[in-house]
Tab-separated table of N, CA and C in Angstrom:
chain	number	residue	atom	x	y	z
A	1	MET	N	0.847	-1.162	0.000
A	1	MET	CA	0.000	0.000	0.000
A	1	MET	C	0.902	1.237	0.000
A	2	ALA	N	0.716	2.079	-0.983
A	2	ALA	CA	1.517	3.286	-1.102
A	2	ALA	C	0.931	4.398	-0.230
A	3	ILE	N	1.816	5.193	0.315
A	3	ILE	CA	1.400	6.336	1.121
A	3	ILE	C	1.452	7.552	0.218
A	4	GLY	N	0.381	8.321	0.168
A	4	GLY	CA	0.320	9.475	-0.703
A	4	GLY	C	1.274	10.577	-0.272
A	5	GLN	N	1.791	11.297	-1.260
A	5	GLN	CA	2.726	12.380	-0.972
A	5	GLN	C	2.083	13.473	-0.134
A	6	GLU	N	0.833	13.763	-0.377
A	6	GLU	CA	0.134	14.794	0.399
A	6	GLU	C	0.042	14.400	1.861
A	7	ARG	N	-0.182	13.127	2.123
A	7	ARG	CA	-0.265	12.637	3.501
A	7	ARG	C	1.090	12.808	4.202
A	8	VAL	N	2.175	12.497	3.481
A	8	VAL	CA	3.511	12.625	4.059
A	8	VAL	C	3.807	14.094	4.342
A	9	LEU	N	3.469	14.975	3.413
A	9	LEU	CA	3.708	16.406	3.603
A	9	LEU	C	2.896	16.958	4.767
A	10	THR	N	1.671	16.468	4.933
A	10	THR	CA	0.847	16.885	6.058
A	10	THR	C	1.489	16.463	7.379
A	11	GLU	N	2.028	15.252	7.417
A	11	GLU	CA	2.703	14.783	8.628
A	11	GLU	C	3.963	15.606	8.912
A	12	ILE	N	4.694	15.985	7.874
A	12	ILE	CA	5.885	16.826	8.053
A	12	ILE	C	5.488	18.169	8.661
A	13	GLU	N	4.409	18.761	8.158
A	13	GLU	CA	3.938	20.042	8.695
A	13	GLU	C	3.520	19.903	10.164
A	14	LYS	N	2.857	18.797	10.483
A	14	LYS	CA	2.423	18.573	11.865
A	14	LYS	C	3.637	18.480	12.795
A	15	HIS	N	4.669	17.753	12.370
A	15	HIS	CA	5.866	17.620	13.205
A	15	HIS	C	6.658	18.930	13.268
A	16	ALA	N	6.585	19.729	12.221
A	16	ALA	CA	7.259	21.030	12.259
A	16	ALA	C	6.595	21.938	13.295
A	17	ARG	N	5.270	21.896	13.377
A	17	ARG	CA	4.559	22.679	14.393
A	17	ARG	C	4.929	22.199	15.793
A	18	GLN	N	5.012	20.874	15.959
A	18	GLN	CA	5.375	20.330	17.266
A	18	GLN	C	6.807	20.711	17.638
A	19	ALA	N	7.706	20.748	16.652
A	19	ALA	CA	9.103	21.095	16.926
A	19	ALA	C	9.220	22.539	17.397
A	20	ARG	N	8.399	23.427	16.837
A	20	ARG	CA	8.442	24.843	17.224
A	20	ARG	C	7.867	25.069	18.616
A	21	SER	N	6.883	24.278	19.020
A	21	SER	CA	6.196	24.541	20.274
A	21	SER	C	6.704	23.700	21.443
A	22	GLY	N	7.569	22.733	21.200
A	22	GLY	CA	7.998	21.840	22.265
A	22	GLY	C	9.339	22.214	22.858
A	23	ASP	N	9.713	21.474	23.877
A	23	ASP	CA	11.021	21.666	24.492
A	23	ASP	C	12.098	21.007	23.624
A	24	SER	N	13.324	20.991	24.108
A	24	SER	CA	14.449	20.501	23.322
A	24	SER	C	14.296	19.020	22.946
A	25	ALA	N	13.852	18.206	23.884
A	25	ALA	CA	13.697	16.775	23.601
A	25	ALA	C	12.593	16.540	22.578
A	26	LYS	N	11.465	17.233	22.746
A	26	LYS	CA	10.358	17.094	21.790
A	26	LYS	C	10.776	17.590	20.411
A	27	MET	N	11.575	18.670	20.373
A	27	MET	CA	12.039	19.200	19.101
A	27	MET	C	12.902	18.164	18.378
A	28	ARG	N	13.797	17.515	19.115
A	28	ARG	CA	14.666	16.502	18.502
A	28	ARG	C	13.845	15.330	17.958
A	29	GLU	N	12.834	14.899	18.697
A	29	GLU	CA	11.967	13.814	18.237
A	29	GLU	C	11.226	14.213	16.966
A	30	SER	N	10.712	15.433	16.938
A	30	SER	CA	9.970	15.900	15.775
A	30	SER	C	10.877	16.030	14.557
A	31	VAL	N	12.091	16.542	14.765
A	31	VAL	CA	13.029	16.694	13.651
A	31	VAL	C	13.437	15.319	13.119
A	32	ALA	N	13.619	14.350	14.009
A	32	ALA	CA	13.945	12.994	13.565
A	32	ALA	C	12.793	12.398	12.752
A	33	ALA	N	11.565	12.662	13.179
A	33	ALA	CA	10.405	12.181	12.431
A	33	ALA	C	10.329	12.853	11.068
A	34	ILE	N	10.642	14.153	11.021
A	34	ILE	CA	10.636	14.876	9.740
A	34	ILE	C	11.686	14.279	8.807
A	35	ARG	N	12.867	13.953	9.348
A	35	ARG	CA	13.918	13.356	8.525
A	35	ARG	C	13.441	12.033	7.928
A	36	ALA	N	12.813	11.202	8.755
A	36	ALA	CA	12.327	9.909	8.280
A	36	ALA	C	11.260	10.084	7.205
A	37	LEU	N	10.377	11.053	7.408
A	37	LEU	CA	9.331	11.297	6.415
A	37	LEU	C	9.916	11.830	5.109
A	38	CYS	N	10.937	12.673	5.200
A	38	CYS	CA	11.602	13.173	3.985
A	38	CYS	C	12.274	12.030	3.240
A	39	ASP	N	12.937	11.138	3.976
A	39	ASP	CA	13.558	9.976	3.339
A	39	ASP	C	12.517	9.117	2.642
A	40	LEU	N	11.383	8.947	3.287
A	40	LEU	CA	10.293	8.177	2.701
A	40	LEU	C	9.821	8.816	1.406
A	41	LEU	N	9.662	10.117	1.422
A	41	LEU	CA	9.233	10.833	0.223
A	41	LEU	C	10.248	10.705	-0.900
A	42	LEU	N	11.534	10.867	-0.581
A	42	LEU	CA	12.573	10.789	-1.600
A	42	LEU	C	12.708	9.382	-2.160
A	43	GLU	N	12.570	8.370	-1.333
A	43	GLU	CA	12.644	6.995	-1.809
A	43	GLU	C	11.481	6.671	-2.728
A	44	SER	N	10.315	7.148	-2.399
A	44	SER	CA	9.155	6.844	-3.236
A	44	SER	C	9.274	7.521	-4.596
A	45	ASP	N	9.960	8.670	-4.677
A	45	ASP	CA	10.191	9.316	-5.964
A	45	ASP	C	11.194	8.540	-6.800
A	46	GLU	N	12.223	7.971	-6.163
A	46	GLU	CA	13.262	7.235	-6.874
A	46	GLU	C	12.770	5.881	-7.355
A	47	GLN	N	11.955	5.239	-6.589
A	47	GLN	CA	11.540	3.874	-6.884
A	47	GLN	C	10.082	3.833	-7.317
A	48	GLN	N	9.831	4.185	-8.541
A	48	GLN	CA	8.485	4.048	-9.067
A	48	GLN	C	8.299	2.583	-9.455
A	49	PRO	N	7.358	1.887	-8.855
A	49	PRO	CA	7.208	0.464	-9.130
A	49	PRO	C	6.780	0.213	-10.564
A	50	ALA	N	7.543	-0.637	-11.252
A	50	ALA	CA	7.224	-0.999	-12.627
A	50	ALA	C	6.125	-2.057	-12.649
A	51	ALA	N	6.118	-2.909	-11.649
A	51	ALA	CA	5.111	-3.961	-11.547
A	51	ALA	C	4.291	-3.715	-10.281
A	52	PRO	N	3.084	-4.235	-10.233
A	52	PRO	CA	2.285	-4.060	-9.016
A	52	PRO	C	2.962	-4.746	-7.841
A	53	ALA	N	2.697	-4.230	-6.667
A	53	ALA	CA	3.282	-4.775	-5.446
A	53	ALA	C	2.799	-6.202	-5.235
A	54	PRO	N	3.665	-7.076	-4.716
A	54	PRO	CA	3.243	-8.463	-4.498
A	54	PRO	C	2.137	-8.533	-3.458
A	55	ARG	N	1.235	-9.449	-3.684
A	55	ARG	CA	0.124	-9.623	-2.750
A	55	ARG	C	0.504	-10.604	-1.663
A	56	ALA	N	-0.111	-10.439	-0.527
A	56	ALA	CA	0.135	-11.343	0.595
A	56	ALA	C	-0.548	-12.680	0.327
A	57	ILE	N	0.080	-13.738	0.752
A	57	ILE	CA	-0.490	-15.066	0.594
A	57	ILE	C	-1.474	-15.294	1.736
A	58	PRO	N	-2.686	-15.699	1.428
A	58	PRO	CA	-3.654	-15.935	2.496
A	58	PRO	C	-3.176	-17.047	3.423
A	59	LEU	N	-3.555	-16.949	4.692
A	59	LEU	CA	-3.132	-17.935	5.673
A	59	LEU	C	-3.658	-19.329	5.357
A	60	SER	N	-4.789	-19.416	4.710
A	60	SER	CA	-5.352	-20.727	4.412
A	60	SER	C	-4.521	-21.469	3.374
A	61	ALA	N	-3.676	-20.766	2.625
A	61	ALA	CA	-2.862	-21.401	1.600
A	61	ALA	C	-1.518	-21.868	2.141
A	62	SER	N	-1.295	-21.729	3.441
A	62	SER	CA	-0.014	-22.140	4.006
A	62	SER	C	0.082	-23.665	3.988
A	63	PRO	N	1.306	-24.189	3.842
A	63	PRO	CA	1.454	-25.642	3.798
A	63	PRO	C	1.079	-26.289	5.123
A	64	ALA	N	0.641	-27.522	5.033
A	64	ALA	CA	0.242	-28.251	6.237
A	64	ALA	C	1.472	-28.546	7.077
A	65	PRO	N	1.344	-28.506	8.392
A	65	PRO	CA	2.504	-28.796	9.244
A	65	PRO	C	2.959	-30.246	9.060
A	66	GLN	N	4.252	-30.445	9.191
A	66	GLN	CA	4.817	-31.780	9.068
A	66	GLN	C	4.433	-32.608	10.292
A	67	PRO	N	4.084	-33.872	10.086
A	67	PRO	CA	3.752	-34.703	11.250
A	67	PRO	C	5.011	-34.987	12.067
A	68	VAL	N	4.833	-35.089	13.367
A	68	VAL	CA	5.940	-35.370	14.264
A	68	VAL	C	6.197	-36.871	14.235
A	69	LEU	N	7.444	-37.220	13.955
A	69	LEU	CA	7.802	-38.629	13.942
A	69	LEU	C	7.913	-39.140	15.369
A	70	SER	N	7.715	-40.425	15.530
A	70	SER	CA	7.771	-40.981	16.888
A	70	SER	C	9.173	-40.838	17.449
A	71	GLU	N	9.240	-40.618	18.738
A	71	GLU	CA	10.506	-40.426	19.431
A	71	GLU	C	11.060	-41.810	19.780
A	72	LYS	N	11.744	-42.417	18.850
A	72	LYS	CA	12.316	-43.731	19.062
A	72	LYS	C	13.823	-43.576	19.184
A	73	LYS	N	14.381	-43.968	20.300
A	73	LYS	CA	15.811	-43.814	20.522
A	73	LYS	C	16.585	-44.805	19.675
A	74	LEU	N	17.678	-44.329	19.145
A	74	LEU	CA	18.582	-45.155	18.369
A	74	LEU	C	19.658	-45.671	19.317
A	75	VAL	N	19.803	-46.949	19.372
A	75	VAL	CA	20.791	-47.554	20.257
A	75	VAL	C	21.952	-48.014	19.399
A	76	GLU	N	23.141	-47.528	19.718
A	76	GLU	CA	24.326	-47.890	18.951
A	76	GLU	C	25.397	-48.432	19.882
A	77	ASP	N	26.210	-49.316	19.344
A	77	ASP	CA	27.336	-49.836	20.107
A	77	ASP	C	28.368	-48.731	20.258
A	78	GLY	N	28.919	-48.555	21.426
A	78	GLY	CA	29.956	-47.564	21.667
A	78	GLY	C	29.411	-46.226	22.117
A	79	ALA	N	28.114	-45.981	22.028
A	79	ALA	CA	27.530	-44.725	22.506
A	79	ALA	C	27.381	-44.820	24.008
A	80	ASN	N	27.652	-43.720	24.705
A	80	ASN	CA	27.601	-43.802	26.159
A	80	ASN	C	26.619	-42.845	26.799
A	81	GLY	N	25.569	-42.447	26.097
A	81	GLY	CA	24.583	-41.597	26.746
A	81	GLY	C	23.638	-40.954	25.727
A	82	ASP	N	22.772	-40.082	26.245
A	82	ASP	CA	21.783	-39.404	25.414
A	82	ASP	C	22.238	-38.050	24.921
A	83	SER	N	23.506	-37.733	25.033
A	83	SER	CA	23.996	-36.424	24.682
A	83	SER	C	23.917	-36.188	23.175
A	84	LEU	N	23.641	-34.954	22.793
A	84	LEU	CA	23.636	-34.582	21.381
A	84	LEU	C	25.040	-34.581	20.792
A	85	PHE	N	26.036	-34.516	21.664
A	85	PHE	CA	27.403	-34.405	21.198
A	85	PHE	C	28.100	-35.759	21.107
A	86	GLU	N	27.365	-36.834	21.240
A	86	GLU	CA	27.943	-38.168	21.075
A	86	GLU	C	28.037	-38.469	19.591
A	87	PHE	N	29.168	-38.968	19.180
A	87	PHE	CA	29.374	-39.251	17.748
A	87	PHE	C	29.460	-40.739	17.506
């Protein structure tokens, strides 16, 4: 879903108002948000999608879970325990 340029510009204006009216910490947060929104705007101008965006795969189309195999211990000569590090 693409975000419209007007919406991004409106958000930039809102954060600019907050930066002017807030304290130093609020100003830094607002300026950081403005930077992120500007980057978003510039990226969307550079990357005009040639093909439509991929659609999400519905959850019902997910593969069926693999059945759990029975937990049958393998007994070998020379093995001395249940450790995973036994070779």
